[in-house]
Amino acid sequence: MLIPAISFPSNCKEAIEYYKSVFGAEVNKLGFDENKNPDFVMHSELTIYGGKVNMSDNDGTSIEPVGLTFNIFLKNEKEVSALFNKLAERGEVRVPLQTDCWTDLWGYIADPFGLEWCIAVEHD
């Protein structure tokens, strides 16, 4: 099983709350490092649209990811538009919603934490 792990520069707790509100993410695990700071997230596991992701605060040993994008495929254009617009409230639209040869609707957006998301209608 492959589970991506994302490190945040001391704002993981805020990111978790954001992903809960935007994606309806389920927090499966959440552990803090009381020795560093009571809000320092040592380890978390979230489920977002059926996929798992680990998140933590950066302790200075992690490097920034290069070229990492999360893809979320939804059932229809209405779901894609709703999620894309919710992300756009605090995010930066990189590619506005549009049609293409591989899907009926998709868009590309960076969230307030710098993570990039491609939101699209499921394709065969």
PDB file of C-alpha atoms in Angstrom, residues 7-61:
ATOM      1  CA  SER A   7       4.866  17.776   5.765  1.00  0.00           C
ATOM      2  CA  PHE A   8       3.743  21.281   6.652  1.00  0.00           C
ATOM      3  CA  PRO A   9       5.774  24.193   8.029  1.00  0.00           C
ATOM      4  CA  SER A  10       4.166  24.225  11.507  1.00  0.00           C
ATOM      5  CA  ASN A  11       0.568  24.610  10.259  1.00  0.00           C
ATOM      6  CA  CYS A  12      -0.518  20.976   9.837  1.00  0.00           C
ATOM      7  CA  LYS A  13      -3.309  21.312  12.401  1.00  0.00           C
ATOM      8  CA  GLU A  14      -4.773  24.200  10.379  1.00  0.00           C
ATOM      9  CA  ALA A  15      -4.419  22.183   7.148  1.00  0.00           C
ATOM     10  CA  ILE A  16      -6.265  19.228   8.699  1.00  0.00           C
ATOM     11  CA  GLU A  17      -9.174  21.476   9.660  1.00  0.00           C
ATOM     12  CA  TYR A  18      -9.213  22.979   6.161  1.00  0.00           C
ATOM     13  CA  TYR A  19      -9.294  19.555   4.469  1.00  0.00           C
ATOM     14  CA  LYS A  20     -12.063  18.427   6.810  1.00  0.00           C
ATOM     15  CA  SER A  21     -14.160  21.442   5.805  1.00  0.00           C
ATOM     16  CA  VAL A  22     -13.415  21.357   2.054  1.00  0.00           C
ATOM     17  CA  PHE A  23     -13.198  17.617   1.331  1.00  0.00           C
ATOM     18  CA  GLY A  24     -15.081  16.174   4.287  1.00  0.00           C
ATOM     19  CA  ALA A  25     -11.823  14.421   5.200  1.00  0.00           C
ATOM     20  CA  GLU A  26     -12.007  11.827   7.951  1.00  0.00           C
ATOM     21  CA  VAL A  27      -9.222  11.942  10.543  1.00  0.00           C
ATOM     22  CA  ASN A  28      -8.231   8.352  11.330  1.00  0.00           C
ATOM     23  CA  LYS A  29      -5.179   9.110  13.484  1.00  0.00           C
ATOM     24  CA  LEU A  30      -3.820  12.268  15.072  1.00  0.00           C
ATOM     25  CA  GLY A  31      -0.802  12.448  17.358  1.00  0.00           C
ATOM     26  CA  PHE A  32       1.017  15.450  18.795  1.00  0.00           C
ATOM     27  CA  ASP A  33       4.594  15.879  20.030  1.00  0.00           C
ATOM     28  CA  GLU A  34       4.139  17.435  23.450  1.00  0.00           C
ATOM     29  CA  ASN A  35       7.930  17.883  23.799  1.00  0.00           C
ATOM     30  CA  LYS A  36       8.153  20.258  20.821  1.00  0.00           C
ATOM     31  CA  ASN A  37       4.829  22.060  21.095  1.00  0.00           C
ATOM     32  CA  PRO A  38       1.339  20.888  22.084  1.00  0.00           C
ATOM     33  CA  ASP A  39       0.091  21.789  18.566  1.00  0.00           C
ATOM     34  CA  PHE A  40       2.997  20.113  16.692  1.00  0.00           C
ATOM     35  CA  VAL A  41       1.413  17.307  14.651  1.00  0.00           C
ATOM     36  CA  MET A  42       3.791  14.357  14.809  1.00  0.00           C
ATOM     37  CA  HIS A  43       1.572  12.062  12.730  1.00  0.00           C
ATOM     38  CA  SER A  44      -1.889  12.064  11.227  1.00  0.00           C
ATOM     39  CA  GLU A  45      -3.783   9.910   8.780  1.00  0.00           C
ATOM     40  CA  LEU A  46      -6.703  11.284   6.822  1.00  0.00           C
ATOM     41  CA  THR A  47      -9.065   9.665   4.355  1.00  0.00           C
ATOM     42  CA  ILE A  48     -10.000  11.951   1.466  1.00  0.00           C
ATOM     43  CA  TYR A  49     -12.398  10.565  -1.159  1.00  0.00           C
ATOM     44  CA  GLY A  50     -11.416   7.024  -0.239  1.00  0.00           C
ATOM     45  CA  GLY A  51      -7.637   7.599  -0.403  1.00  0.00           C
ATOM     46  CA  LYS A  52      -5.357   7.830   2.608  1.00  0.00           C
ATOM     47  CA  VAL A  53      -2.762  10.516   3.217  1.00  0.00           C
ATOM     48  CA  ASN A  54      -0.384  11.053   6.137  1.00  0.00           C
ATOM     49  CA  MET A  55       0.319  14.591   7.294  1.00  0.00           C
ATOM     50  CA  SER A  56       2.670  16.073   9.890  1.00  0.00           C
ATOM     51  CA  ASP A  57       4.510  19.226  10.825  1.00  0.00           C
ATOM     52  CA  ASN A  58       8.008  19.592   9.391  1.00  0.00           C
ATOM     53  CA  ASP A  59      10.745  19.136  11.965  1.00  0.00           C
ATOM     54  CA  GLY A  60      13.364  20.525   9.578  1.00  0.00           C
ATOM     55  CA  THR A  61      14.318  17.199   7.993  1.00  0.00           C
TER      56      THR A  61
END
